[in-house]
Coordinates of C-alpha atoms in Angstrom, one line a residue:
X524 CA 0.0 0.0 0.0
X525 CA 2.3 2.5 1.0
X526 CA 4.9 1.5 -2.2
X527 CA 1.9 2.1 -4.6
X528 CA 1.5 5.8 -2.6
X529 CA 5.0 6.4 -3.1
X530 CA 5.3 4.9 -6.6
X531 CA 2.4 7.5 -7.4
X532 CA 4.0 9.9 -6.2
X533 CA 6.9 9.3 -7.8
X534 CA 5.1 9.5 -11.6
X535 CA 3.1 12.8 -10.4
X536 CA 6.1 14.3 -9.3
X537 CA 8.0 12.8 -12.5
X538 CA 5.8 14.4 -15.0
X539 CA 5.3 17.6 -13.3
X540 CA 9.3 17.8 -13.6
X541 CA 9.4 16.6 -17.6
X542 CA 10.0 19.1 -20.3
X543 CA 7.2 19.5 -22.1
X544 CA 7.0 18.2 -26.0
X545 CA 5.6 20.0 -29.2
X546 CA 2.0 18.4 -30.0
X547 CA 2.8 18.4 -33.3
X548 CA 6.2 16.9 -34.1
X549 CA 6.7 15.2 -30.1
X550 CA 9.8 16.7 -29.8
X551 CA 11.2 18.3 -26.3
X552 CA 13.8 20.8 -25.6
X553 CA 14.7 22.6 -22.4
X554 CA 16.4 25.3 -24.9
X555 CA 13.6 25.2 -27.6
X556 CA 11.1 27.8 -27.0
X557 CA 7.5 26.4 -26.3
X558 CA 4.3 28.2 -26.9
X559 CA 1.5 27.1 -24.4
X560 CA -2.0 27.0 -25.5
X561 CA -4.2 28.5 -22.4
X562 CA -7.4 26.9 -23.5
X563 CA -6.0 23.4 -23.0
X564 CA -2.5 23.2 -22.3
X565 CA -1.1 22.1 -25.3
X566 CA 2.3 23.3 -26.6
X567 CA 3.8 24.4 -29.9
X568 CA 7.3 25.1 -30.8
X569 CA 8.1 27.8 -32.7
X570 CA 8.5 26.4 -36.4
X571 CA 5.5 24.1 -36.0
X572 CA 3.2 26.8 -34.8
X573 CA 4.9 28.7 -37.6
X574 CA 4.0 25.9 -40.5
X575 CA 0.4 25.9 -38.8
X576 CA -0.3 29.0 -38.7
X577 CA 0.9 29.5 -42.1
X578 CA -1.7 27.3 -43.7
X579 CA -4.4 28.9 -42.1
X580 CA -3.5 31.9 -43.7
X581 CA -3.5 30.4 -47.3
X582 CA -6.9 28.0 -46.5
X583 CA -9.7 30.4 -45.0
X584 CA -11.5 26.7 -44.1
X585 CA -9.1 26.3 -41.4
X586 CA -9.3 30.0 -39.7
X587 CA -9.2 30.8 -37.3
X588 CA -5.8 28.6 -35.9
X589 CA -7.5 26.3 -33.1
X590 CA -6.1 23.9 -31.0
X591 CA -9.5 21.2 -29.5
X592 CA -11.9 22.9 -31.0
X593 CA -10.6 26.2 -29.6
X594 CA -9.5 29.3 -31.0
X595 CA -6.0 29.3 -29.6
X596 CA -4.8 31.8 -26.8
X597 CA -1.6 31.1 -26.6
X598 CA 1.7 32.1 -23.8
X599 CA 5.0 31.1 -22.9
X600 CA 6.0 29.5 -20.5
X601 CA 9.1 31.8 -19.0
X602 CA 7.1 35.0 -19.5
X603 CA 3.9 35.9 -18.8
X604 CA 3.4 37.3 -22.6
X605 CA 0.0 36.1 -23.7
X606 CA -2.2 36.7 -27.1
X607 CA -5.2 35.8 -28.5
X608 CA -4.3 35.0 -32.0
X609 CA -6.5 37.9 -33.2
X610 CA -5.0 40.2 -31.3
X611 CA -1.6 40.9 -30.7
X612 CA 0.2 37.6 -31.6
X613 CA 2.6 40.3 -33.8
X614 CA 3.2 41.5 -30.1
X615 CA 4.3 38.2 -28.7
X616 CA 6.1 37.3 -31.7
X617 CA 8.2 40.1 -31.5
X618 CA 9.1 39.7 -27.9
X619 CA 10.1 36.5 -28.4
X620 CA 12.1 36.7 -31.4
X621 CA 10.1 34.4 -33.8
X622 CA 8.7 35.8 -37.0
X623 CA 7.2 38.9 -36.2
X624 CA 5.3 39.5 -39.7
X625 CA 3.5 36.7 -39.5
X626 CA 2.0 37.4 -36.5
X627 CA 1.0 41.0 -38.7
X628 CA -0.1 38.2 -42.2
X629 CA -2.5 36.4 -39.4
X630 CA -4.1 40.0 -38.0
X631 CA -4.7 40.5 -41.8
X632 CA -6.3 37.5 -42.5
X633 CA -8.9 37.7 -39.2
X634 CA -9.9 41.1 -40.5
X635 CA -9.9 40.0 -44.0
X636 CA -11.2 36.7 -43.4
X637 CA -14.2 38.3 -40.9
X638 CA -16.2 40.1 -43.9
X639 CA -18.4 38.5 -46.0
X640 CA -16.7 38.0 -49.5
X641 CA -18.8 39.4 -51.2
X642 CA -18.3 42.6 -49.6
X643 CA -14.1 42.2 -49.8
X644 CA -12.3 44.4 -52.6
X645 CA -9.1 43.4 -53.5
X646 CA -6.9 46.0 -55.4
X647 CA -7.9 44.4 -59.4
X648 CA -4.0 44.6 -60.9
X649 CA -3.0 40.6 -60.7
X650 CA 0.8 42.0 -59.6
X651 CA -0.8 43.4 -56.6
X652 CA -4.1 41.8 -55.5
X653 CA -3.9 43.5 -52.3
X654 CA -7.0 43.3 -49.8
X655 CA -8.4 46.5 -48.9
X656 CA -10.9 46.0 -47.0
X657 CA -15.0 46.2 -47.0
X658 CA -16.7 47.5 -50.4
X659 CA -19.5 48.6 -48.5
X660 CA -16.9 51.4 -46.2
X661 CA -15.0 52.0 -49.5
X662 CA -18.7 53.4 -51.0
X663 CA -19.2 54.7 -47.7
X664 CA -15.8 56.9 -47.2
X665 CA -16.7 58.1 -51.3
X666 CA -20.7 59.1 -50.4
X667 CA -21.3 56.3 -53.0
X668 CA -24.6 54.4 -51.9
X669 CA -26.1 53.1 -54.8
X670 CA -25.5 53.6 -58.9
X671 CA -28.3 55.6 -59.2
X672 CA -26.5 59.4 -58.4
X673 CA -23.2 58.7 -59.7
X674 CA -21.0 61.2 -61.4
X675 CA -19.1 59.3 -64.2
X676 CA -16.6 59.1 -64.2
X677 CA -17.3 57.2 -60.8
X678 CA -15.0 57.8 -57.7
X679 CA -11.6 55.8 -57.8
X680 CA -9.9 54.2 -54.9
X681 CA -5.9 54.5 -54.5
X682 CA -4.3 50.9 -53.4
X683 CA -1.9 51.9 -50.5
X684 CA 0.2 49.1 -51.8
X685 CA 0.7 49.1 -55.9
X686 CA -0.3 53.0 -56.1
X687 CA -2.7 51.7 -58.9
X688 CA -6.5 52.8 -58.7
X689 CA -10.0 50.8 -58.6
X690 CA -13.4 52.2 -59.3
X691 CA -15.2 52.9 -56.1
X692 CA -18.2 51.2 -58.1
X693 CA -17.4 48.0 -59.9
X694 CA -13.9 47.1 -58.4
X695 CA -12.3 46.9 -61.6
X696 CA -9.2 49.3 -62.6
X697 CA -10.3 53.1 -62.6
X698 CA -11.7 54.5 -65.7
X699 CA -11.1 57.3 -67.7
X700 CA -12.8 60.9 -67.7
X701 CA -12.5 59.8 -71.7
X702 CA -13.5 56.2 -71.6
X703 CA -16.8 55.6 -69.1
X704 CA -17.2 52.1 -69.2
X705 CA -18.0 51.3 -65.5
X706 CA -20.5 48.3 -66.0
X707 CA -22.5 49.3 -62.8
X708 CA -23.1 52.5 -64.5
X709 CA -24.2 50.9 -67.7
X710 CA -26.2 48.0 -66.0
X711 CA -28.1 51.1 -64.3
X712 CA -28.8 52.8 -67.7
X713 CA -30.1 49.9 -68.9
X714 CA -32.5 49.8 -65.8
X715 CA -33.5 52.6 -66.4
X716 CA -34.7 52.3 -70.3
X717 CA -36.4 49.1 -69.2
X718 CA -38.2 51.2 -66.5
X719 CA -39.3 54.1 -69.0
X720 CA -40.8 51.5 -71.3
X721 CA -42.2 49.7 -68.8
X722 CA -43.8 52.8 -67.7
X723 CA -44.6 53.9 -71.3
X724 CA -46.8 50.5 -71.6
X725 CA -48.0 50.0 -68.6
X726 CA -46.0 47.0 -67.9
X727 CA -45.7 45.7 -64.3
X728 CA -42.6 44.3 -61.8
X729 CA -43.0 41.3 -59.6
X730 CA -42.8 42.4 -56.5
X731 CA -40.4 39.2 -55.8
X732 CA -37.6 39.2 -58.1
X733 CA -38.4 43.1 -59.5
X734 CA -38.6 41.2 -63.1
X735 CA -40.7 43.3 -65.4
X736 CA -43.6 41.6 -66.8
X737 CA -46.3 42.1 -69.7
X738 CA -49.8 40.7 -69.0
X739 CA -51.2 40.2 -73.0
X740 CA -54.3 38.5 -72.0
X741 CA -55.9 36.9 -69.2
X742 CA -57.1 38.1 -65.5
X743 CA -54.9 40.2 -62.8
X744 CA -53.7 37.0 -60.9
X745 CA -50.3 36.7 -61.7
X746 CA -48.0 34.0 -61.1
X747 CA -43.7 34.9 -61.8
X748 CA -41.6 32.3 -62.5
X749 CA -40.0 32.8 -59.1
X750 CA -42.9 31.8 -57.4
X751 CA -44.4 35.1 -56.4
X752 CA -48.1 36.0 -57.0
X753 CA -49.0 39.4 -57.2
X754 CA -52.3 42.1 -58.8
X755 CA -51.0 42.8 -62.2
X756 CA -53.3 46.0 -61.8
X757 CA -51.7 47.3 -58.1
X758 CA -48.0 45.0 -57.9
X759 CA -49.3 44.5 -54.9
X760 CA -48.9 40.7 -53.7
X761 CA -52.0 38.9 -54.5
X762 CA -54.2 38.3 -51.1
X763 CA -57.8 39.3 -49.8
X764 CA -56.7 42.9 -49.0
X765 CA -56.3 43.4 -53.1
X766 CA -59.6 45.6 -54.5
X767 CA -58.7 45.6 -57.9
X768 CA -59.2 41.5 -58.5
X769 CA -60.8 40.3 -62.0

């Protein structure tokens, strides 16, 4: 009885005294810096973490970095530098003498990586291809809302990287006061003449999908190809509230 006490006291005491090893490649190294994960007390060292956090970067599928199930918060274990990986990992980088832009690539990638992509602009020349941040702001810093009320040429957008240009409304390279071939501006014209005429002919919109549509014949109840039903004589969708059924 007492030699199994003293045995496990022996192994407690035994692994509280072993150097911790890298998760990843199980190697251990009283002079190898480790990285300690907070959230579950995992360690990394250095070029592993590195490698890891490297292909997060290049596959947005795997970010954020995570360590069992976790988003990792990581420290040292001889200082008491922390950093969530969102944060200031370029901080705790630095102070420990690993790669110090990478820790800046990751902070670009969570902010990058955190807008829809539909709503990230990228600078258009292939030799840059810069992120830039949210189209949505980039209208928003310009007073450009919509299409509808745009001088042409449209706005452009300097890259802070390439020194190249974008157009404010399409994304693609900025046009010419002498060539104004924005396709948001055209695709708005073209609205527009389908509106007049549908206006001229009394011609109706689905009030689903905003497609413009013709009734030749028949009674008000109309049914769009998306689905939608609707009072060819109001646009109104078609319930018991309509007045003007036939």
């Amino acid at each position: 009885m007492a030699a199994d006490f003293l045995w496990d006291r022996w192994l407690r005491q035994s692994f509280a005294d072993a150097v911790p090893a890298c998760v990843a490649c199980a190697e251990s190294s009283e002079e190898e810096l480790l990285f300690r994960v907070q959230t579950c007390e995992h360690h990394y060292c250095g070029s592993c973490l590195t490698r890891y956090i490297e292909t997060c970067i290049k596959d947005e599928t795997l970010f954020p970095p995570t360590c069992c199930g976790r988003t990792m918060s990581l420290t040292t274990d001889n200082e008491s530098h922390s950093s969530s990986l969102a944060e200031n990992l370029t901080e705790l980088f630095e102070l420990e003498m690993i790669d110090s832009d990478l820790g800046a690539r990751l902070r670009t990638k969570g902010l990058e990586f955190g807008i829809r992509p539909e709503d990230r602009v990228y600078c258009p020349y292939p030799r840059c291809s810069a992120f830039l941040g949210s189209w949505s702001s980039l209208k928003h810093s310009y007073d450009v809302f919509d299409s509808s009320s745009t001088p042409e040429p449209p706005p452009s957008h300097q890259c802070p990287s390439c020194f190249e240009r974008l157009c404010v409304l399409c994304k693609d390279p900025a046009h010419s006061a002498t060539a104004l071939t924005c396709p948001v501006i055209e695709e708005r014209l073209a609205e527009d003449q389908l509106r007049d005429l549908a206006r001229e002919n009394d011609w109706q919109s689905c009030p689903g999908c905003k497609a413009i549509v013709e009734l030749t014949e028949g009674c008000n109840h109309m049914v769009c190809r998306c689905r939608s039903e609707f009072c060819y004589g109001c646009g109104l969708e078609w319930n018991t509230i309509c007045v003007c059924r036939q």
